[in-house]
XYZ file of C-alpha atoms in Angstrom:
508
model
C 22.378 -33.803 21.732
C 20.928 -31.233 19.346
C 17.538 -30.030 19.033
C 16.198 -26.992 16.609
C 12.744 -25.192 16.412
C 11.351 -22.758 14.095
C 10.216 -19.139 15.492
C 9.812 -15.842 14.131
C 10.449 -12.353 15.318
C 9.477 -8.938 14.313
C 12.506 -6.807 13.117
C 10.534 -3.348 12.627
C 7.570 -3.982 10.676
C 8.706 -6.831 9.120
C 8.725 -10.384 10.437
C 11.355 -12.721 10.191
C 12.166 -16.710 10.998
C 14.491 -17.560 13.111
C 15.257 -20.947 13.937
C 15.780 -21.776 17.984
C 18.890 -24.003 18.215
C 19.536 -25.632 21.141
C 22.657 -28.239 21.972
C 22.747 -29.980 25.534
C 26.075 -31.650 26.815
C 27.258 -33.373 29.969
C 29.156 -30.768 32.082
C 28.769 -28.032 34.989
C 25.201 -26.540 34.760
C 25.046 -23.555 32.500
C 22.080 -21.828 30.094
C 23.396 -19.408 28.052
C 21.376 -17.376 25.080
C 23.324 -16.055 21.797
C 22.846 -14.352 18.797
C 21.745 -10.638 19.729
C 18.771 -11.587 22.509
C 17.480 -8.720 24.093
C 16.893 -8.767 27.592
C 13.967 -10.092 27.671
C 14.982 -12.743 25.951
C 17.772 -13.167 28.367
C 15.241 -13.960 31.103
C 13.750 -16.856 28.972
C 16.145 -18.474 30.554
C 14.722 -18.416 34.233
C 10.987 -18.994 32.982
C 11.882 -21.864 30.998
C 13.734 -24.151 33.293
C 10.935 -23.311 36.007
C 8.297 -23.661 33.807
C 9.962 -27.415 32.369
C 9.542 -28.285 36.049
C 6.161 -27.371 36.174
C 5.551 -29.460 33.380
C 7.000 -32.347 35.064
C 10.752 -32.196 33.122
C 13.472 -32.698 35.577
C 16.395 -31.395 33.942
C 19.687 -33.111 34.780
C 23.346 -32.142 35.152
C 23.620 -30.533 31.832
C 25.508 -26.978 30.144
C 22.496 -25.549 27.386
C 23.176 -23.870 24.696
C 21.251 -21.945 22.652
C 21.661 -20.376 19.301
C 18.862 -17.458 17.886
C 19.819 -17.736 13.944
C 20.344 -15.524 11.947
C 22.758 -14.308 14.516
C 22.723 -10.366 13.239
C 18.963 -9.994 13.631
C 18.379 -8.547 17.393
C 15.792 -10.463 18.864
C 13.189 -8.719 21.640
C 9.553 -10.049 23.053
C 8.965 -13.137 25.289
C 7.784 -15.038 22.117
C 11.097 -17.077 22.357
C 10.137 -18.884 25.643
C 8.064 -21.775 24.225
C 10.443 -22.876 21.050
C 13.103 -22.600 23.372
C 11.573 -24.620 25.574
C 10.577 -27.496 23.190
C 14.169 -27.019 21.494
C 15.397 -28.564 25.161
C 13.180 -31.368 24.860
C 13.594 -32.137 21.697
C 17.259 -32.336 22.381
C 16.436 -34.631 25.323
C 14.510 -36.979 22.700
C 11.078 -36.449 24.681
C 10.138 -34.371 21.450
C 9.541 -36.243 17.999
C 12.190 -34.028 15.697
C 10.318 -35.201 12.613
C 6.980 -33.294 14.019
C 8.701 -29.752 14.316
C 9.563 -29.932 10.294
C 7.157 -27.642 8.949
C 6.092 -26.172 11.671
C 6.585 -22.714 14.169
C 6.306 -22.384 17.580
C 5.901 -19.204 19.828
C 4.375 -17.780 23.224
C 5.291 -16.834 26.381
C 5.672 -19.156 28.975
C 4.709 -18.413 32.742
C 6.256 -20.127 35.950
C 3.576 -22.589 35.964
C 3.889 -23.451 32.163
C 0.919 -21.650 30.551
C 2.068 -20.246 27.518
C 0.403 -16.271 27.423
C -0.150 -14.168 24.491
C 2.248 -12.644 22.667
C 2.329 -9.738 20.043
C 2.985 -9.959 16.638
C 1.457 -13.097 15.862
C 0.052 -11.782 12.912
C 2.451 -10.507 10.906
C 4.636 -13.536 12.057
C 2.062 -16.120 10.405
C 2.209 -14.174 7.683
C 5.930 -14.748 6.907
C 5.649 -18.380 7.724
C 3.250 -18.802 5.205
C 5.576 -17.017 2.968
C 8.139 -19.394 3.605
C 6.217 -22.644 3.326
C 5.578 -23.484 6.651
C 1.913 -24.861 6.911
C 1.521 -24.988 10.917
C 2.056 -23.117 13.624
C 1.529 -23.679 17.516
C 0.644 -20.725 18.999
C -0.793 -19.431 22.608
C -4.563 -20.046 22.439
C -5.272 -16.149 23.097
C -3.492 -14.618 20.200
C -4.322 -17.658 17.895
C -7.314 -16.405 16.233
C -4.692 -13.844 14.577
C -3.040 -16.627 12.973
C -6.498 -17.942 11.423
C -6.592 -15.266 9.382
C -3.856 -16.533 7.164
C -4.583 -18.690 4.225
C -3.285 -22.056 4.072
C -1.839 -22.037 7.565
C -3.016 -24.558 10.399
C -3.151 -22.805 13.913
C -3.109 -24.377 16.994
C -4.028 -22.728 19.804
C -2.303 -24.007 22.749
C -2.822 -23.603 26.835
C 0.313 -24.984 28.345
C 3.876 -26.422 27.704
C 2.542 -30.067 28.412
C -0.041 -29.750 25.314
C 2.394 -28.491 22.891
C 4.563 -31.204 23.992
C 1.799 -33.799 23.535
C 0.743 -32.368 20.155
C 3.787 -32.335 18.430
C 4.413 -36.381 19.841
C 0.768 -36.923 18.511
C -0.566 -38.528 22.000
C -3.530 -35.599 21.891
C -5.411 -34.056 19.087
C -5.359 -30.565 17.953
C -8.255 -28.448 19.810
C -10.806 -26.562 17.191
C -9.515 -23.178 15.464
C -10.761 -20.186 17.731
C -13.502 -17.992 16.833
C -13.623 -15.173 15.283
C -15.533 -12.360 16.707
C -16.912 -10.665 13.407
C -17.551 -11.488 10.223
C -15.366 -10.033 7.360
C -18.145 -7.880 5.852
C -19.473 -6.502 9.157
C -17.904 -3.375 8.985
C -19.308 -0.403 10.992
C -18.917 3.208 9.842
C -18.035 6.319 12.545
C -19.674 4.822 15.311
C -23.078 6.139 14.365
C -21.090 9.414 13.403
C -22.643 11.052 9.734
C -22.255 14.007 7.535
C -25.881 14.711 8.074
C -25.071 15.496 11.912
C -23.453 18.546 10.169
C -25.669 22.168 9.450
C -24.688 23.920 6.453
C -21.380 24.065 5.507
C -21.894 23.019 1.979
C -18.457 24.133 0.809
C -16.272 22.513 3.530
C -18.689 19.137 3.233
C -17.530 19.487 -0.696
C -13.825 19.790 -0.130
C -14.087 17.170 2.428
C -15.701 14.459 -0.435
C -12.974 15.867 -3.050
C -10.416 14.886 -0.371
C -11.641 11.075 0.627
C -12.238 10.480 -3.310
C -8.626 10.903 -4.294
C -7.221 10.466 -1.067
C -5.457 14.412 -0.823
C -4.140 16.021 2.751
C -6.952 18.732 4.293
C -6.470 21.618 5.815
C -9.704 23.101 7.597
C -9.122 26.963 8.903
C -12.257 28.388 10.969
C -13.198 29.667 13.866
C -14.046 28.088 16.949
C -17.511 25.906 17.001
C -17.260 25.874 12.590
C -17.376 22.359 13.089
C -13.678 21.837 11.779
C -13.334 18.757 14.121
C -16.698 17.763 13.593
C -15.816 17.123 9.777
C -12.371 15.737 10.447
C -14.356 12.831 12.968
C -16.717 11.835 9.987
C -14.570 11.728 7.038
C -13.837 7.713 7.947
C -17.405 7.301 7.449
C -16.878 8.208 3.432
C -13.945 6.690 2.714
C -14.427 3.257 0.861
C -14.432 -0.260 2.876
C -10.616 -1.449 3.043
C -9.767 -4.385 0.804
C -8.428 -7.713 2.488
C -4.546 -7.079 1.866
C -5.419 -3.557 3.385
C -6.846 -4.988 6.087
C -4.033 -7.586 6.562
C -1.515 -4.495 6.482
C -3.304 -2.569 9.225
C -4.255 -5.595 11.304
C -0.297 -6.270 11.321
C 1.113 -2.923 12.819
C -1.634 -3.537 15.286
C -0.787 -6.846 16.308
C 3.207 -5.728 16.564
C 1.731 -2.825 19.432
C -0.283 -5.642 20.746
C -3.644 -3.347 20.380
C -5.062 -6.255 18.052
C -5.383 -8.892 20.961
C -9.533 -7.755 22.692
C -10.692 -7.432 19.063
C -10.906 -10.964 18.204
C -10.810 -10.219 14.498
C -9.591 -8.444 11.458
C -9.278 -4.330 11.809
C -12.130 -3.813 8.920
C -12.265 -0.170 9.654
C -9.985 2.697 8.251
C -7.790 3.717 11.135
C -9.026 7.615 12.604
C -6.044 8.745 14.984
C -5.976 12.166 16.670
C -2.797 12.737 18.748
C -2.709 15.556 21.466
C -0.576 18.795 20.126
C 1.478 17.902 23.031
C 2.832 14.343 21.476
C 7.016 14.267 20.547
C 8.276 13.811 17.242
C 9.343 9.966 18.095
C 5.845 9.161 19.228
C 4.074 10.255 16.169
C 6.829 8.719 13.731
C 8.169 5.960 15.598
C 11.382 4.811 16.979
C 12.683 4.140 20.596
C 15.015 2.012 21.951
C 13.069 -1.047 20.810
C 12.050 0.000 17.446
C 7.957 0.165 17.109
C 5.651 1.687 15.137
C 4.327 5.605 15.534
C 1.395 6.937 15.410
C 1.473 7.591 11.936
C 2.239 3.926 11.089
C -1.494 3.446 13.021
C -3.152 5.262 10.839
C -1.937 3.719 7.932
C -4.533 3.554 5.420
C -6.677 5.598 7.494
C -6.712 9.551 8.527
C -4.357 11.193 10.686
C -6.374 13.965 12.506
C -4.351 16.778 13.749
C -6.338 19.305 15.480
C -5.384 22.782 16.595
C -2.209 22.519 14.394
C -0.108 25.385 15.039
C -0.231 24.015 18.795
C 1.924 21.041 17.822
C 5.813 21.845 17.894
C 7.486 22.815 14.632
C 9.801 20.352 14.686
C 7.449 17.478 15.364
C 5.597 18.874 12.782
C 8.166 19.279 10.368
C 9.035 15.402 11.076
C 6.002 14.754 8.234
C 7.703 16.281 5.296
C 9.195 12.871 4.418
C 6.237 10.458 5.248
C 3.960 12.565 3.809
C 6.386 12.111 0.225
C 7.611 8.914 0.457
C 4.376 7.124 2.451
C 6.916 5.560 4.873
C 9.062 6.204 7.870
C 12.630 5.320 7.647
C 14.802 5.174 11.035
C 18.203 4.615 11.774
C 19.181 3.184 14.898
C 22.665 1.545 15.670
C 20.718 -1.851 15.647
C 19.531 -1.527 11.901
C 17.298 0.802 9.512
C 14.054 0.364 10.419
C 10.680 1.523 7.285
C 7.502 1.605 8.818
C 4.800 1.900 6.525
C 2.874 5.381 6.389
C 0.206 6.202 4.249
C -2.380 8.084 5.674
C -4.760 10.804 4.844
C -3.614 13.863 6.606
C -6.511 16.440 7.990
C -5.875 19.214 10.017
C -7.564 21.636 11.832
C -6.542 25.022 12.832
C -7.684 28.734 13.641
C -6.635 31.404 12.088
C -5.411 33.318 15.120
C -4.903 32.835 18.659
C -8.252 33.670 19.957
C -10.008 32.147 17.179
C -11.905 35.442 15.197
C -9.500 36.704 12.875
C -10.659 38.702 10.529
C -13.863 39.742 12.027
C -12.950 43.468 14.011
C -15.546 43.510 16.576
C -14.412 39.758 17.929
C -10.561 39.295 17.211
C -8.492 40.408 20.084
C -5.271 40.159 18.544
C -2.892 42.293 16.676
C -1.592 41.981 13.583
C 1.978 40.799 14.694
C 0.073 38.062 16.967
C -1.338 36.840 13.708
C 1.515 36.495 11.920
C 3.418 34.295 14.467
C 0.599 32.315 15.230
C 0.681 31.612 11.263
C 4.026 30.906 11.160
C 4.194 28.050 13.451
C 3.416 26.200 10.635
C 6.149 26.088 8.047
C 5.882 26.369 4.362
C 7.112 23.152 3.399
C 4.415 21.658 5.361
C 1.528 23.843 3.992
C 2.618 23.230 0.549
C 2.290 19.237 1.176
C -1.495 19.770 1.895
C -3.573 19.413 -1.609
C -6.594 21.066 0.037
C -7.089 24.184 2.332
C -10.611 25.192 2.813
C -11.865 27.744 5.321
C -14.855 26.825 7.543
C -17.336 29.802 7.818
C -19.286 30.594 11.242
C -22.565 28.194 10.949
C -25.878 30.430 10.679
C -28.998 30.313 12.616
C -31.010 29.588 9.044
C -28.428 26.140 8.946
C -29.037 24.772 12.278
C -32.676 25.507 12.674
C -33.443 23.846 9.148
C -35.874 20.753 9.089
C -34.514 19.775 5.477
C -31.944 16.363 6.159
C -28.457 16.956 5.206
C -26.682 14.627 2.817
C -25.962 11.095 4.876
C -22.496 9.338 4.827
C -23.741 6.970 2.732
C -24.510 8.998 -0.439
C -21.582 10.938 -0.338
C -19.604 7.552 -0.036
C -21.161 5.928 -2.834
C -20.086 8.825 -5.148
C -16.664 8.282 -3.462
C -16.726 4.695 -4.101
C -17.898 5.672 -7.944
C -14.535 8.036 -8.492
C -12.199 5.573 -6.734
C -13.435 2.939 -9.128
C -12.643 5.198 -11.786
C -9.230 5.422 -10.621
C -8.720 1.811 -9.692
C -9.343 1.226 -13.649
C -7.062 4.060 -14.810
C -4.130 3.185 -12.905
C -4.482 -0.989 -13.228
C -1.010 -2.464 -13.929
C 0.789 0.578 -12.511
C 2.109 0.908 -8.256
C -0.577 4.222 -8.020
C -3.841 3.564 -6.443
C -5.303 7.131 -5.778
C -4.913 10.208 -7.568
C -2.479 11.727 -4.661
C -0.137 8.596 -5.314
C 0.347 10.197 -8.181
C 4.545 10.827 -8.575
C 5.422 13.987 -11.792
C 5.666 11.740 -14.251
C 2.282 10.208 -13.488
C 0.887 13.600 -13.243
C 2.033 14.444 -17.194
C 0.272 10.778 -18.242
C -2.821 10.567 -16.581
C -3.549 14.762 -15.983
C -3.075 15.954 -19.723
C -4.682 19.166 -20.317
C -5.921 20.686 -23.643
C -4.332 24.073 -25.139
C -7.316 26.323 -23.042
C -6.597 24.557 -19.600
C -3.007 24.807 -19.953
C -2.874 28.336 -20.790
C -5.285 29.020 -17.696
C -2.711 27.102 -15.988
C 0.347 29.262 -17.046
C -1.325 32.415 -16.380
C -2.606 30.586 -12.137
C 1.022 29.265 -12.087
C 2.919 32.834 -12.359
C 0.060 34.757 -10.716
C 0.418 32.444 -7.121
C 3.982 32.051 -6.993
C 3.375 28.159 -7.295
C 5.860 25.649 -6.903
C 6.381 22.614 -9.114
C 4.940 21.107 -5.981
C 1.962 23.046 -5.689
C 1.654 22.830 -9.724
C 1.222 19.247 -9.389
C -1.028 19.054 -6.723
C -3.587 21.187 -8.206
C -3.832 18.951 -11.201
C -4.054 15.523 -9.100
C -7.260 17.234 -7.069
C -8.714 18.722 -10.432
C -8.145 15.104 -11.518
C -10.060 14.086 -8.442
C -12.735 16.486 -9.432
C -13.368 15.714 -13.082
C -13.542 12.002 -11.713
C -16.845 12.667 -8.912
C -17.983 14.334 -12.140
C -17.395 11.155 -14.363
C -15.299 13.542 -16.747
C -12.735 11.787 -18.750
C -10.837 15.275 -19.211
C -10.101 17.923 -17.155
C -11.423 21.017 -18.073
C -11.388 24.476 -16.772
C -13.745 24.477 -14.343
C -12.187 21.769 -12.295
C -9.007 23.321 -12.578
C -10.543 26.529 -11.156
C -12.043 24.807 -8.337
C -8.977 23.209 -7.298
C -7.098 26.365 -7.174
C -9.757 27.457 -4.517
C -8.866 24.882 -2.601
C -4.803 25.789 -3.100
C -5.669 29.229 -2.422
C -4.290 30.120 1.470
C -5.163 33.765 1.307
C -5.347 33.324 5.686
C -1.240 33.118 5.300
C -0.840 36.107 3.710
C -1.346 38.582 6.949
C-alpha cells in the first residue's frame, strides 16, 4: 500500500517541493524516515503515530516507510508532521488519493493532533504556486501568509481530523483568515521625522542624496550630533516598497518565523541596528541549520551600524562581499547556501575614542590613540561607502529656533521624484538605483562632457582615488543631478559628491 503527499521545505532562502512518500506493508512494526531528515524530522515519527491515535486511527501491525524526495535536499522544521501523517492514511485508503493531486500539505502536529504553526509558509506558497499547485492545507495560524499568494486556495486547518475530512470532502473549507492591515496602510518611523532634527542642514542633505539613489553613509561626529538620530529617520524617506519587494522581505521573515504576530504583509522598509558586540555569522548568516543573518533582514531596508569602529574587524570586514555582490553566499558541507542582501548601509562613528577630536580644549586623546581608533576600520570597507559626511556640534541658535524643520514627507516626495527618474532610465535593464550601478553602467548612464571630465582627471590624481572610488563619485553625482531634475551631470554635482568622498578625519 502506497500513499504520496506534496510538501515543501526551505533549503536556504529558497523553497522547494518535496513530495512525502509513504509505503505500509504487513511485517514487524517499524517507522523509519529517509532521504536526509534532520532530527527534527526524525521525531515526526513519535508525534505522528500519537497524534493518529488522537485522531481516532488505530494503526495495526504494520513496517512504514517513508521517503522525503528529492533525496539530496536535507530536510529540517516540524512542517513534515502533517503530510506525513495523511501520507499514512492515504496509504491505508481512509484518504481519497485523487484529492491530494494538486494540492500541499504542511504543519506541525502536537500529541493531541492540532496541527501548530510552522515557519516558512510564505515563501513555501510561493513555490507551489510556481509549480502549479492551486491549494494548499495549511495550520490555521500561519495561513494568512499563504493568502497573500495569487491564485492559491489556503486552507487553514485546526487538527489532523479536519484535514482528513477536507481532503475526503465530508466538511467544507472554513473562510480565508484575515488579514490584519490593508496593503496601503503603511506607517513611516513610528512617528519618527526629519523635522525632530535642529540644524544640521548639511548632514540632513547627504542623508536625502543617500535614500534617493540608495548609496552606503557614513556619519562622523561627536557625541549628541545627532548621528543616530539621522540614521533612525532615514526609513521615513525612503519610498513605499513595491509588492514583489514586499513579498521578498515578508519571505526571509517568515523563514525566522518573525512574520507569524503581524498578521500581514511587511509594508515597511526593514531598519536593523545590531549591537557592536554581534559575530560575523550572526550578521551574515549561517549556522548549523542554515538561516538568514541580519543583513538578509534588512534586505531592502537600512542596516544601521552605530559606533562602528566598536564592531570587530573581521565581522566587519565580512561586508566587503555583500556590500558588492548584494548577496551572501555560504558554504556548508550540506550545500551552498545565497541569501539575499541588499541593504542600505549607514554608519555611525566618532572620530576618536572620547568623542572630541579635533577640538584641543575637549579631546583627551593623543595623536597615536587617534590613529588606532581610525584604523579599526579598514580601507576596503571605507572605500565601499559612497557617502561620508561629518556631523557638526548642534548650536544653541538651531535648537532654540521656532522656524519648523523640513518634515519626512517633503524630503520623501523629492526622493520619490529622483527614484522615478531612475526607474525610467534604467527600464529594461537588472539596475534599479543609481548604486546598482556595475562599471559598465557607470560609462552609459554617467557620461560627462569634456569640462567635467577634465575636473575629474585633475580630483582623480589629486585624492589618490581608486577605480572604485572613481565610480562611486559619479553614481552619487548622478544621484545629485537627478533631485535636481538635471539630465547631465555637470560640475557642480560632481564637486559636491567629492565632498561627500572626501574623509579628511582618516588622514591623522
Amino acid at each position: 500500500m502506497y500513499g504520496t503527499v506534496t510538501s515543501g521545505t526551505i533549503y536556504g532562502i529558497e523553497s522547494r517541493m518535496i513530495q512525502v512518500e509513504v509505503d505500509i506493508s504487513p511485517g514487524m512494526p517499524c517507522f523509519q524516515i529517509v532521504g536526509l531528515p534532520g532530527s527534527e524530522v526524525r521525531e515526526a515519527r513519535e508525534r505522528v503515530k500519537v497524534a493518529l491515535k488522537n485522531a481516532g486511527v488505530e494503526l495495526p501491525s504494520i513496517c512504514i516507510n517513508v521517503n522525503l524526495s528529492p533525496a539530496d535536499i536535507p530536510k529540517s522544521g516540524t512542517l513534515f508532521d502533517l503530510p506525513v501523517a495523511v501520507g499514512i492514511m492515504a496509504a491505508l485508503s481512509r484518504v481519497d488519493r485523487g484529492a491530494l493531486d494538486g494540492t500541499l500539505l504542511i504543519g506541525e502536529l502536537s500529541l493531541s493532533g492540532e496541527v501548530k504553526p510552522v515557519r516558512g509558509v510564505l515563501p513555501i506558497v510561493r513555490a507551489a504556486a510556481a509549480a502549479g499547485i492551486r491549494r494548499c492545507i495549511l495550520p490555521a495560524r500561519s495561513a494568512w501568509e499563504g493568502t497573500l499568494v495569487e491564485d492559491v486556495e489556503s486552507i487553514p486547518v485546526e487538527n489532523l481530523k479536519q484535514a482528513v475530512d477536507l481532503l475526503n470532502g465530508t466538511a467544507k473549507p472554513p473562510d480565508a483568515p484575515h488579514l490584519a492591515e490593508s496593503e496601503n496602510n503603511i506607517r513611516y518611523g513610528n512617528g519618527e521625522d526629519f523635522a525632530d532634527i535642529s540644524g544640521q542642514e548639511g548632514l540632513k542633505r547627504a542623508a536625502e542624496v543617500a535614500a534617493a539613489g540608495f548609496h552606503n553613509l557614513l556619519v562622523i561626529g561627536t557625541p549628541g550630533s545627532g548621528k543616530t538620530m539621522l540614521a533612525r529617520r532615514i526609513p521615513t524617506i525612503l519610498p513605499p516598497m513595491s509588492t514583489e519587494e514586499s513579498l521578498e522581505v515578508s519571505s526571509i521573515y517568515s523563514i525566522l518565523g518573525l512574520l507569524r504576530s503581524t498578521g500581514s504583509l511587511k509594508k515597511e522598509r526593514p531598519f536593523l541596528n545590531p549591537h557592536h558586540t554581534i559575530t560575523g555569522q550572526a550578521l551574515t548568516g549561517g549556522g548549523r541549520i542554515p538561516a538568514p543573518g541580519i543583513i538578509s533582514q534588512a534586505h531592502r531596508g537600512v542596516l544601521f551600524l552605530d559606533e562602528l569602529p566598536e564592531f570587530k574587524r573581521q565581522t566587519l570586514d565580512t561586508l566587503r562581499q555583500p556590500l558588492e555582490d548584494r548577496q551572501v553566499q555560504i558554504a556548508r558541507s550540506s550545500g551552498n547556501y545565497i541569501y539575499p542582501a541588499d541593504f542600505m548601509l549607514v554608519a555611525a562613528m566618532n572620530p576618536c575614542p572620547c568623542g572630541y577630536y579635533p577640538d584641543p580644549g575637549r579631546c583627551r586623546c593623543t595623536r597615536n590613540e587617534v590613529r588606532r581608533y581610525l584604523r579599526r576600520v579598514s580601507g576596503p570597507i571605507l572605500d565601499r561607502m559612497d557617502i561620508c559626511v561629518e556631523a557638526q556640534p548642534v548650536e544653541f541658535k538651531d535648537i532654540a529656533r521656532h522656524k519648523p524643520a523640513e518634515d519626512s514627507a517633503v524630503i520623501r516626495a523629492r526622493v520619490l521624484a529622483a527614484r522615478q527618474i531612475q526607474t525610467d532610465r534604467f527600464a529594461g535593464t537588472n539596475v534599479r538605483f543609481n548604486a546598482d550601478m556595475k562599471a559598465s553602467d557607470v560609462e552609459r548612464f554617467c557620461g560627462l562632457g569634456r569640462k567635467e571630465r577634465l575636473y575629474m582627471e585633475k580630483m582623480f590624481a589629486a585624492m589618490h582615488l581608486s577605480a572604485r572610488g572613481y565610480h562611486k563619485i559619479l553614481k552619487v553625482a548622478r544621484t545629485i543631478a537627478d533631485l535636481e531634475q538635471s539630465d547631465a551631470v555637470t560640475e557642480n554635482h560632481l564637486a559636491e559628491a567629492i565632498c561627500y568622498r572626501h574623509m579628511e578625519v582618516f588622514e591623522v
